[in-house]
PDB file of C-alpha atoms in Angstrom:
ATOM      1  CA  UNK N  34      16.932 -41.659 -25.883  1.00  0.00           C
ATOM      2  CA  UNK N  35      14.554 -41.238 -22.471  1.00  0.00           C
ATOM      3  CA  UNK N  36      17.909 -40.370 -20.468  1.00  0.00           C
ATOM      4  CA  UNK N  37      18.722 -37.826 -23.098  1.00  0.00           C
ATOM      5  CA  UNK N  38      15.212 -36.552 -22.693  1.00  0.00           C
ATOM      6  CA  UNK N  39      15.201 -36.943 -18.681  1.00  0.00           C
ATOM      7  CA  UNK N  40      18.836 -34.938 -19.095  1.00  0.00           C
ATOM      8  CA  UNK N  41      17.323 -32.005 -20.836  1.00  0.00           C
ATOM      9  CA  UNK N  42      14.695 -32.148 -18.646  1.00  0.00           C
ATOM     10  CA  UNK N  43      16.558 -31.853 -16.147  1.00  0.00           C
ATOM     11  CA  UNK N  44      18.876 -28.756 -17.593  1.00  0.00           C
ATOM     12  CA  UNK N  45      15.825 -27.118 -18.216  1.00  0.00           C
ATOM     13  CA  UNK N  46      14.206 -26.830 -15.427  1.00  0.00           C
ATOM     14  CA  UNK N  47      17.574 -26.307 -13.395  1.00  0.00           C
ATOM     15  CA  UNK N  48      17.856 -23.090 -15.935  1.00  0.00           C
ATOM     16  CA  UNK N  49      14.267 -22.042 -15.221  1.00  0.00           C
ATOM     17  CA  UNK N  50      14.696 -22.404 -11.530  1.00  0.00           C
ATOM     18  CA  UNK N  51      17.668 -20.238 -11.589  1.00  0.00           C
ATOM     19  CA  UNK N  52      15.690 -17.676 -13.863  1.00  0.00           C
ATOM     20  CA  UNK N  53      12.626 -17.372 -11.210  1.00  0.00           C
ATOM     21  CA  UNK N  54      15.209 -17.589  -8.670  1.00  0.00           C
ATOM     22  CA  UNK N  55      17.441 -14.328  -9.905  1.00  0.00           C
ATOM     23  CA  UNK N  56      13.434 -12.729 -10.905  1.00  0.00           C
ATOM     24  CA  UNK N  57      12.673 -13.227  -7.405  1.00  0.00           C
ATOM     25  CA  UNK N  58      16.001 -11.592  -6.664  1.00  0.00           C
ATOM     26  CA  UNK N  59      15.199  -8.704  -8.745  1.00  0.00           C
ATOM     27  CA  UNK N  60      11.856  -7.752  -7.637  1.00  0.00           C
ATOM     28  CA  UNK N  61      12.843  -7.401  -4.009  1.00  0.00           C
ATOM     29  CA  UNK N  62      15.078  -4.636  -3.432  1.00  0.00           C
ATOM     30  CA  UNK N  63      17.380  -4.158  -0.495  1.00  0.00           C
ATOM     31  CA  UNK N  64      13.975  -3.115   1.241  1.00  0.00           C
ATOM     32  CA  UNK N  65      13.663  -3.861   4.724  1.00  0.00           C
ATOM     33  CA  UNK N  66      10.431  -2.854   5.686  1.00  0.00           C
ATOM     34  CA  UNK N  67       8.607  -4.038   3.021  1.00  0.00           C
ATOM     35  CA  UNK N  68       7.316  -7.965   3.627  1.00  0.00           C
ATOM     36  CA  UNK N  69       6.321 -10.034   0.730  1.00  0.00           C
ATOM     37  CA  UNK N  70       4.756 -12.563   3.449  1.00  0.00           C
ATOM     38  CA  UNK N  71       2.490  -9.546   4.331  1.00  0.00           C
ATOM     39  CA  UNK N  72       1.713  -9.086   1.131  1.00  0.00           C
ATOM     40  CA  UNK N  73       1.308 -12.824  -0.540  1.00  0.00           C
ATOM     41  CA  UNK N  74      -1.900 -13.093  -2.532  1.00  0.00           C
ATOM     42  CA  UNK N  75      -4.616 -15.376  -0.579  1.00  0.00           C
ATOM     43  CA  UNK N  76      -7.340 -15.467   1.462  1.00  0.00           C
ATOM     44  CA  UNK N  77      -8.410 -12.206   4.378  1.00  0.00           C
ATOM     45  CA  UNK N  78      -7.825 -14.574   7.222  1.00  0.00           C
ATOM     46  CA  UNK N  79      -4.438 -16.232   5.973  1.00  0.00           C
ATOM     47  CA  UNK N  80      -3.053 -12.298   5.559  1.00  0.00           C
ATOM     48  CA  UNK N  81      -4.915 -11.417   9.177  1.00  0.00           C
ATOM     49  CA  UNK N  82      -3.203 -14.643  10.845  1.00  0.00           C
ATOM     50  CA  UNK N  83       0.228 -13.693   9.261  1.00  0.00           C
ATOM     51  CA  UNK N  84      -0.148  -9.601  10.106  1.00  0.00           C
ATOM     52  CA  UNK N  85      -1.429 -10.084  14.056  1.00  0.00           C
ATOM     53  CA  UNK N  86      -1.094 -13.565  14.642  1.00  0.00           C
ATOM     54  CA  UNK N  87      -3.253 -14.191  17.560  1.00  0.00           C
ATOM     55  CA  UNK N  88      -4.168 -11.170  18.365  1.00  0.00           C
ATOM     56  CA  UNK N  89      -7.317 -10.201  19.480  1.00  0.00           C
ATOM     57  CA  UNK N  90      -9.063  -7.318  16.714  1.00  0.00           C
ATOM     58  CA  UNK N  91     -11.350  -5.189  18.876  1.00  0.00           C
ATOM     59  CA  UNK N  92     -14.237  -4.154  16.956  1.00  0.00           C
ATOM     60  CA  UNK N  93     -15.025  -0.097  17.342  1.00  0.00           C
ATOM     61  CA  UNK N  94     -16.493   3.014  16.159  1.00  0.00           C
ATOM     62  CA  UNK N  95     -13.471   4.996  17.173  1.00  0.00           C
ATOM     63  CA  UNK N  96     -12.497   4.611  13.397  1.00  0.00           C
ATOM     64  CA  UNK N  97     -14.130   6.752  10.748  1.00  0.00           C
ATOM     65  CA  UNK N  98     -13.738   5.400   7.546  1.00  0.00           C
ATOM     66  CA  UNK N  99     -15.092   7.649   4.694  1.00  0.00           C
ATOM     67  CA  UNK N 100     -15.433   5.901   1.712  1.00  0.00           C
ATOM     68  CA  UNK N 101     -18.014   5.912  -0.939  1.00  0.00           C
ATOM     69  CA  UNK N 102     -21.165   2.951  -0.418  1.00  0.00           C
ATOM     70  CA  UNK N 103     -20.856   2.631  -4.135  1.00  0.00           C
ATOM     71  CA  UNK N 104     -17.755   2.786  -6.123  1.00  0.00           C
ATOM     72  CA  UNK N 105     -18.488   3.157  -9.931  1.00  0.00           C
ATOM     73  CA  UNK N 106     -15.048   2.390 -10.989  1.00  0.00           C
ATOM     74  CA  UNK N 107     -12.892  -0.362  -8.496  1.00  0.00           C
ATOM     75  CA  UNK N 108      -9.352   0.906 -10.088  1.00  0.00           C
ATOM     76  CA  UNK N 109      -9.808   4.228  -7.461  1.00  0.00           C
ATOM     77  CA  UNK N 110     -11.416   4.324  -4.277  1.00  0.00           C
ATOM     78  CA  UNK N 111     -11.006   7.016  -2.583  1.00  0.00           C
ATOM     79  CA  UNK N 112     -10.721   6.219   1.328  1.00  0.00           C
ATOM     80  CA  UNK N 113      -9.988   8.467   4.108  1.00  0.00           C
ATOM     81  CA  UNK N 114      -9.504   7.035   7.413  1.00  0.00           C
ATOM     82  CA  UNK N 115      -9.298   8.835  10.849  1.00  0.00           C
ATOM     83  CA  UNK N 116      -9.640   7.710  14.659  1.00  0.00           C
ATOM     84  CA  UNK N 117     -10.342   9.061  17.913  1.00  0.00           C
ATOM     85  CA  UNK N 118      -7.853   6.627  19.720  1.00  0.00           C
ATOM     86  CA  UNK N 119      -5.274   7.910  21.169  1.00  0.00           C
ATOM     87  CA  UNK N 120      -1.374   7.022  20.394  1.00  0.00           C
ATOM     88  CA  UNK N 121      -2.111   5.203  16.846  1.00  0.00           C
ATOM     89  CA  UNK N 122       1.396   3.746  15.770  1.00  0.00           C
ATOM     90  CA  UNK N 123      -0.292   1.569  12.682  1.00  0.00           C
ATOM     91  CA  UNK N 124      -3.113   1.402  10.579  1.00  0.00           C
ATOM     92  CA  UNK N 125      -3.640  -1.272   8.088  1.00  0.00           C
ATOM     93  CA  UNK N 126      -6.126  -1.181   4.887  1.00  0.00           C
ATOM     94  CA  UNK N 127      -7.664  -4.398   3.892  1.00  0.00           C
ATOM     95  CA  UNK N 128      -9.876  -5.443   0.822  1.00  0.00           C
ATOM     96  CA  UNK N 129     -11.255  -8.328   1.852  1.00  0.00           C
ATOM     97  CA  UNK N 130     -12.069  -9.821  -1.950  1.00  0.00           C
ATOM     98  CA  UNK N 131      -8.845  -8.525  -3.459  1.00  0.00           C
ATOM     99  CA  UNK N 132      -6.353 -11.083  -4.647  1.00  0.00           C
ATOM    100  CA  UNK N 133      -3.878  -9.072  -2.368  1.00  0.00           C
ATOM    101  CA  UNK N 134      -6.108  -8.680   0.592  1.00  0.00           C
ATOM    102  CA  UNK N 135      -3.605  -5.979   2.418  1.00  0.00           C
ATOM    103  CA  UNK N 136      -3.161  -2.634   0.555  1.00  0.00           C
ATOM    104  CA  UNK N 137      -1.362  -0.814   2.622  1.00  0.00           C
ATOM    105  CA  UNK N 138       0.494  -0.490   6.101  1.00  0.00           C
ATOM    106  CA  UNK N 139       1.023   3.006   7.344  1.00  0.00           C
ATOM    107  CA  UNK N 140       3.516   3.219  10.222  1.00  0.00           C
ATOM    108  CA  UNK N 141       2.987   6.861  11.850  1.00  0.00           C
ATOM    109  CA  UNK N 142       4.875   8.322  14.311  1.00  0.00           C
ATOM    110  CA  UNK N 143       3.162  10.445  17.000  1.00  0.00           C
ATOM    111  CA  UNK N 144       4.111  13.464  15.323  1.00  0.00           C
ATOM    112  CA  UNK N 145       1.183  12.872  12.352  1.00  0.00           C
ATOM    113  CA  UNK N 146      -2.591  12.876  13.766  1.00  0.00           C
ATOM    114  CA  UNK N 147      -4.334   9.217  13.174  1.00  0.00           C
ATOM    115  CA  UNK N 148      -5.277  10.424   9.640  1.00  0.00           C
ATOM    116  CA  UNK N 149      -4.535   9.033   6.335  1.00  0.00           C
ATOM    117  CA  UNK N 150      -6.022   9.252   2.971  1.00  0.00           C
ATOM    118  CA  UNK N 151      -5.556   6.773   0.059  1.00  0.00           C
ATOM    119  CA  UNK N 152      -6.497   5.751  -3.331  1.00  0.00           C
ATOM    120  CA  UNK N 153      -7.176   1.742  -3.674  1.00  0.00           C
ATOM    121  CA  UNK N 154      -8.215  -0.543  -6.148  1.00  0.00           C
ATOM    122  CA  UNK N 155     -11.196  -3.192  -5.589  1.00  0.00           C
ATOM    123  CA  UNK N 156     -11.711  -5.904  -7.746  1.00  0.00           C
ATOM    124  CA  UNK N 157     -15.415  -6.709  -6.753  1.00  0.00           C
ATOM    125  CA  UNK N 158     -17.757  -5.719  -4.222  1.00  0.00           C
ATOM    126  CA  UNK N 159     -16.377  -6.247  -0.547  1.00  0.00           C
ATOM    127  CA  UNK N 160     -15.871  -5.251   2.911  1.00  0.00           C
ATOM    128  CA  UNK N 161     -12.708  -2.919   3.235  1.00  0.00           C
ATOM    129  CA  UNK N 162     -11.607  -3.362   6.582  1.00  0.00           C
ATOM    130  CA  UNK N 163      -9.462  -0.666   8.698  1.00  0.00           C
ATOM    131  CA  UNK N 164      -7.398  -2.033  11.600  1.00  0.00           C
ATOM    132  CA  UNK N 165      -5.650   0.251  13.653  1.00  0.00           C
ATOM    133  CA  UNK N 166      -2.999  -0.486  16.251  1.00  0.00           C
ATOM    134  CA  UNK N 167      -2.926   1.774  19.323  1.00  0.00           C
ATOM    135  CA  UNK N 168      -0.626   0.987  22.479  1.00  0.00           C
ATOM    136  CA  UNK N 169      -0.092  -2.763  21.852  1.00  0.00           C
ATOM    137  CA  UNK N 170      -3.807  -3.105  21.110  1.00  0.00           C
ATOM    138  CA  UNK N 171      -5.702  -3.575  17.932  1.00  0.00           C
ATOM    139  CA  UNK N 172      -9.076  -2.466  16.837  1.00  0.00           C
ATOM    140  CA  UNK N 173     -10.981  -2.756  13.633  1.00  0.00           C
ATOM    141  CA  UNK N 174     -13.615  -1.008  11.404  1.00  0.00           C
ATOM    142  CA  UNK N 175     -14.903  -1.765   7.831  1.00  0.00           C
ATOM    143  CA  UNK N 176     -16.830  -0.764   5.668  1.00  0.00           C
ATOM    144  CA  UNK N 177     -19.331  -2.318   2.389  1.00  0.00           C
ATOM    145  CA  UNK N 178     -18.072  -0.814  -0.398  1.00  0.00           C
ATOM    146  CA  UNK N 179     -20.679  -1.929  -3.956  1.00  0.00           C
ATOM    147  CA  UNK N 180     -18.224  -2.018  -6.822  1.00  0.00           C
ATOM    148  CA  UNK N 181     -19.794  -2.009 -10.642  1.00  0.00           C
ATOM    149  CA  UNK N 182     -16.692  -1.973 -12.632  1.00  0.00           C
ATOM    150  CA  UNK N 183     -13.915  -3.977 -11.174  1.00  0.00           C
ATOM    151  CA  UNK N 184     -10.760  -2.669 -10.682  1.00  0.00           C
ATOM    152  CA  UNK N 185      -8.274  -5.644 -12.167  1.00  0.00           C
ATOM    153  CA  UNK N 186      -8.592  -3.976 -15.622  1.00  0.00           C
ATOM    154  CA  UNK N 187      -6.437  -1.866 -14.305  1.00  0.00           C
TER     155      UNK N 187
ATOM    156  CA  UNK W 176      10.937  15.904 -13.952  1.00  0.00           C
ATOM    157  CA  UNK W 177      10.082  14.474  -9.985  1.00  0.00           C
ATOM    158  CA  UNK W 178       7.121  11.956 -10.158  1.00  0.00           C
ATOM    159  CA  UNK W 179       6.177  13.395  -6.666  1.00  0.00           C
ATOM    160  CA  UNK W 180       3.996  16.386  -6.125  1.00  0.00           C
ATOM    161  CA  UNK W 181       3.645  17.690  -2.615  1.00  0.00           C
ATOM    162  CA  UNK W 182       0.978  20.422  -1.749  1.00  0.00           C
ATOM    163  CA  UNK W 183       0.567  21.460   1.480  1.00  0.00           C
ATOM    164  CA  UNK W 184      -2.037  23.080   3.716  1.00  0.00           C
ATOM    165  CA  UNK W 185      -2.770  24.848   7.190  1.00  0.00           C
ATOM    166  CA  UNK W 186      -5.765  23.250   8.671  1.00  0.00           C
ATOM    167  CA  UNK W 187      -6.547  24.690  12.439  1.00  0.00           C
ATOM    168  CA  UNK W 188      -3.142  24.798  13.292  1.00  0.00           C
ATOM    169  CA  UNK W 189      -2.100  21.146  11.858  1.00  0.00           C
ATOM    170  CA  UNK W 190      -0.055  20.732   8.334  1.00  0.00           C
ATOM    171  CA  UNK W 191      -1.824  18.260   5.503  1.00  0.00           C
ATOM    172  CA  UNK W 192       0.493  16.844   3.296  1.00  0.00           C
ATOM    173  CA  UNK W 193      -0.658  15.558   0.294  1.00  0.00           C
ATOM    174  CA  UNK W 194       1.534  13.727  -2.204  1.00  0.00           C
ATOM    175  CA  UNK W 195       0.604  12.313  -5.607  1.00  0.00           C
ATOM    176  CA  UNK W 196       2.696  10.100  -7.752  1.00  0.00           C
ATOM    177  CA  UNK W 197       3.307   9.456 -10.615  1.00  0.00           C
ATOM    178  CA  UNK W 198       3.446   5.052 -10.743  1.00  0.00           C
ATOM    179  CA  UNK W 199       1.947   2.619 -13.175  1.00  0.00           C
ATOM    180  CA  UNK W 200       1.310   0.210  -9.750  1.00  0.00           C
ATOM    181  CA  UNK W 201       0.461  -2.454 -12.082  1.00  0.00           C
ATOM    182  CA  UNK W 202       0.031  -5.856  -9.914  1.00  0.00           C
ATOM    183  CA  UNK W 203       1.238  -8.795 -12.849  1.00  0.00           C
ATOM    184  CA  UNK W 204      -2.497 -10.118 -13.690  1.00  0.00           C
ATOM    185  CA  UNK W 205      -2.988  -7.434 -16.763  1.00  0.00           C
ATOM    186  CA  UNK W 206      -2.690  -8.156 -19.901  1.00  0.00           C
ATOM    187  CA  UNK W 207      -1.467  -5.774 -22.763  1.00  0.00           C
ATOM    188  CA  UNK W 208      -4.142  -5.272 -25.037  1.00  0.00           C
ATOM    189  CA  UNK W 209      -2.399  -5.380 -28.362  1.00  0.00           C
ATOM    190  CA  UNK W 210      -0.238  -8.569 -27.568  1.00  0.00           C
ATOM    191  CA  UNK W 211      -1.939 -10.509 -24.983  1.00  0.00           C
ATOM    192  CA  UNK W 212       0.960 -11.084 -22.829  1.00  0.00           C
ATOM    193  CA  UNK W 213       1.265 -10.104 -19.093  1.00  0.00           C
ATOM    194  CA  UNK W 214       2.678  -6.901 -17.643  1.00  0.00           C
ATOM    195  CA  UNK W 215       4.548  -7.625 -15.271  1.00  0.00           C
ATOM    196  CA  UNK W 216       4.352  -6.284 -12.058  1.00  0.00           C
ATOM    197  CA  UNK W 217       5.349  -2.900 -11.257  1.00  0.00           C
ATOM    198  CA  UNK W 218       4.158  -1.111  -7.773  1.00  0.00           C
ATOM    199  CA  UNK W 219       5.516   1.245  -5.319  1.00  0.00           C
ATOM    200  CA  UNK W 220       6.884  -0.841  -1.817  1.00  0.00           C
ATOM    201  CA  UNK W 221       7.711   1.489   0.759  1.00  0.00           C
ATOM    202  CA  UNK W 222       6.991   5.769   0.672  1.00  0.00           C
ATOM    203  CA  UNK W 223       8.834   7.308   3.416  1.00  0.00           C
ATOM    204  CA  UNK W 224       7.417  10.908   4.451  1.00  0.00           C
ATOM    205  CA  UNK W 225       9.805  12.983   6.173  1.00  0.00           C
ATOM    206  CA  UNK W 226      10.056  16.389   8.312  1.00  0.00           C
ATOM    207  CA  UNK W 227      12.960  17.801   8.610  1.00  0.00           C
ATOM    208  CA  UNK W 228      14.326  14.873   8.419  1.00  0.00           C
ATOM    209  CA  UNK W 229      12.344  12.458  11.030  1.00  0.00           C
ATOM    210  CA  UNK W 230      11.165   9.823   9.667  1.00  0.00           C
ATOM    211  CA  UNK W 231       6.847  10.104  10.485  1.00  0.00           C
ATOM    212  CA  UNK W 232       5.344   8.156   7.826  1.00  0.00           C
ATOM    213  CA  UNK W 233       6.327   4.628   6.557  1.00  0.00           C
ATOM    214  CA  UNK W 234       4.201   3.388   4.698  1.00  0.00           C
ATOM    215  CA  UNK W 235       4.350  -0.198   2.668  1.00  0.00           C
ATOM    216  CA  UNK W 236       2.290  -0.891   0.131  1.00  0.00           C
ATOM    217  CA  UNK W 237       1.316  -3.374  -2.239  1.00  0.00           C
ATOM    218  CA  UNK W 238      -0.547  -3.283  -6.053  1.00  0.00           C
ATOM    219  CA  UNK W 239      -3.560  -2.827  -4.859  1.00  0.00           C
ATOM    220  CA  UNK W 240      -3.041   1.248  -4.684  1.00  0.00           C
ATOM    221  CA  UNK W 241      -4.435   2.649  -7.274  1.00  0.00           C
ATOM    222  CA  UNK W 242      -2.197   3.766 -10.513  1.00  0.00           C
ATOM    223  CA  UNK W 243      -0.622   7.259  -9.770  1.00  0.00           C
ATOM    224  CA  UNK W 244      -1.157   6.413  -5.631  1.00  0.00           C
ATOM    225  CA  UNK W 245      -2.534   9.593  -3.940  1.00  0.00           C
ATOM    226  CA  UNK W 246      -1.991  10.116   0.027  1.00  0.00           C
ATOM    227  CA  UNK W 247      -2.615  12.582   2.848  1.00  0.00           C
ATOM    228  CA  UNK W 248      -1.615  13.086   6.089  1.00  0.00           C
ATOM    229  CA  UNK W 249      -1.506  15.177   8.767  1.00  0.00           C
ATOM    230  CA  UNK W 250       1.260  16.436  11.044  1.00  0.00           C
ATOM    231  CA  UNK W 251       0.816  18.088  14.044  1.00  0.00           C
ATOM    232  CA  UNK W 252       1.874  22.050  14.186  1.00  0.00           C
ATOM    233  CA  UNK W 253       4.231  22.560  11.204  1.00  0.00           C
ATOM    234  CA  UNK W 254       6.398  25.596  10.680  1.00  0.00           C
ATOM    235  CA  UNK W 255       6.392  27.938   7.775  1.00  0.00           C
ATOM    236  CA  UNK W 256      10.478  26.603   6.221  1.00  0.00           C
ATOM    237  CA  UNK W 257       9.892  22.790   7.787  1.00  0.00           C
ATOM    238  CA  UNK W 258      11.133  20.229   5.240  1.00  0.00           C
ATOM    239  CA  UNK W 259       9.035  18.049   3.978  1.00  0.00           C
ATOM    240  CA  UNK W 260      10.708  15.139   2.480  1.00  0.00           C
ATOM    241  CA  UNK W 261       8.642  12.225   0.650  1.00  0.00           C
ATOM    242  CA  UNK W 262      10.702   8.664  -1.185  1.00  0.00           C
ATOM    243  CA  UNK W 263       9.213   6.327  -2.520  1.00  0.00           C
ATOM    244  CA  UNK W 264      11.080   2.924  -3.990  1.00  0.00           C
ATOM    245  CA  UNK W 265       9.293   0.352  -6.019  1.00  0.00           C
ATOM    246  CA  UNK W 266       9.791  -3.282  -6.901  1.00  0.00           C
ATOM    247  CA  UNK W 267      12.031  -3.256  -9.838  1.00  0.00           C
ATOM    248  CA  UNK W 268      14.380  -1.126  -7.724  1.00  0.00           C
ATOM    249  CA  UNK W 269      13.503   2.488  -8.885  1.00  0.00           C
ATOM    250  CA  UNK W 270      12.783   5.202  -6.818  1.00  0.00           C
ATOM    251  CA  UNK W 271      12.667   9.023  -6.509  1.00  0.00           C
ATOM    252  CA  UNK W 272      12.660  11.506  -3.548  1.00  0.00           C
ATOM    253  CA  UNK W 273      10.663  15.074  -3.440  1.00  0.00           C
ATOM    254  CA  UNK W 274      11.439  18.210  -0.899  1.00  0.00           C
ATOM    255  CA  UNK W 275       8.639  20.358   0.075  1.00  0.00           C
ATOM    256  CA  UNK W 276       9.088  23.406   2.272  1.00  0.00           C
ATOM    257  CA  UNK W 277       6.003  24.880   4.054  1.00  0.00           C
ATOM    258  CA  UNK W 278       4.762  27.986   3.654  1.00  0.00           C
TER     259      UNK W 278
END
């Protein structure tokens, strides 16, 4: 009877693995530039370490972030972000309190201006940090954005 | 129907782009109110933003865009005619692509 049990046991969860394993399948597409490490739920400084590694982050005021102080609804924030550094090749939005701290990666080519405008979602009150990556180098910005109505509602 | 609107404008000489789509960009922690069980995630990846077919925008994203993501850009000069060419491809595998020609 307990190695019949152990058996099924051991079906099932073969079964399940396979299930998770073809979901897993499914949900990421023949997508090259899009990194589910970059984009694994955790901590701000586990997604910082696996985006820029050791990196240093240059603190500056050649970012403008415009975003409002006080967000009455976390599901849209608007957020506008432009620099005065020259050659920007990447800039990276951040929530630091979201369960997915990175919300976006914009690659631009020198063709666009260092200018990008977004809609993001903030589950709570936290600092949404800009980091911008301009010849080799990268320098951040953030900002204290006051949520009242968190944004995992949806 | 397209799920991508494009709208562009001449400021001083540069092109903004703005795109809005239409996405649920649910991130798999809601629940559905009438049955209680999750809905599973559904977000936009990767938008691709194109003129005349260069590649200048990648961007990847993950569920924490907002539903019905909004963006804007700007490209430097831009011809009255230039394509503007915007993709976007989600987790489950869907996707949809927009042309825009400037005016």
């Amino acid at each position: 009877m307990k190695l019949h049990n152990r058996r099924t046991f051991i079906k099932k969860s073969a079964a399940l693995g396979a299930l998770a394993a073809s979901g897993l399948l499914n949900s990421a597409p023949a997508n090259s530039a899009w990194l589910a490490e970059n984009f694994r739920p955790g901590k701000l400084d586990q997604t910082l370490r696996q985006l820029f590694k050791d990196a240093a982050l240059n603190e500056t005021d050649k970012i403008t972030i415009k975003i409002p102080q006080i967000a009455e609804n976390g599901a849209v924030v608007p957020i506008t972000i432009s620099s005065s550094l020259d050659a920007v090749q990447r800039i990276f939005i951040l929530v630091e309190k979201n369960p997915v701290p990175l919300a976006a990666q914009f690659d631009l080519s020198p063709e666009l201006l260092p200018f990008v405008s977004a809609r993001i979602k903030m589950a709570e009150t936290s600092d949404v940090i800009v980091i911008a990556q301009s010849n080799g180098a990268f320098y951040r910005a953030k900002e204290r954005v006051k949520v009242t109505i968190g944004g995992c509602g949806g | 129907m397209s799920s991508i609107k494009i709208r562009s404008k001449r400021i001083d000489g540069n092109t903004q782009i703005r795109t809005l789509i239409a996405h649920p960009m649910e991130h798999g922690r809601n629940r559905d109110p009438m049955t209680n069980a999750l809905i599973p995630a559904h977000f936009i990846q990767e938008l691709i933003v194109k003129h005349n077919d260069k590649i200048v925008a990648t961007c990847t994203m993950g569920a924490s865009i907002s539903k019905d993501p909004y963006f804007a850009f700007l490209l430097k000069g831009g011809e009255p005619g230039d394509k503007i060419t915007i993709s976007w491809v989600d987790n489950l595998g869907g996707q949809d692509v927009e042309e825009h020609l400037l005016k």
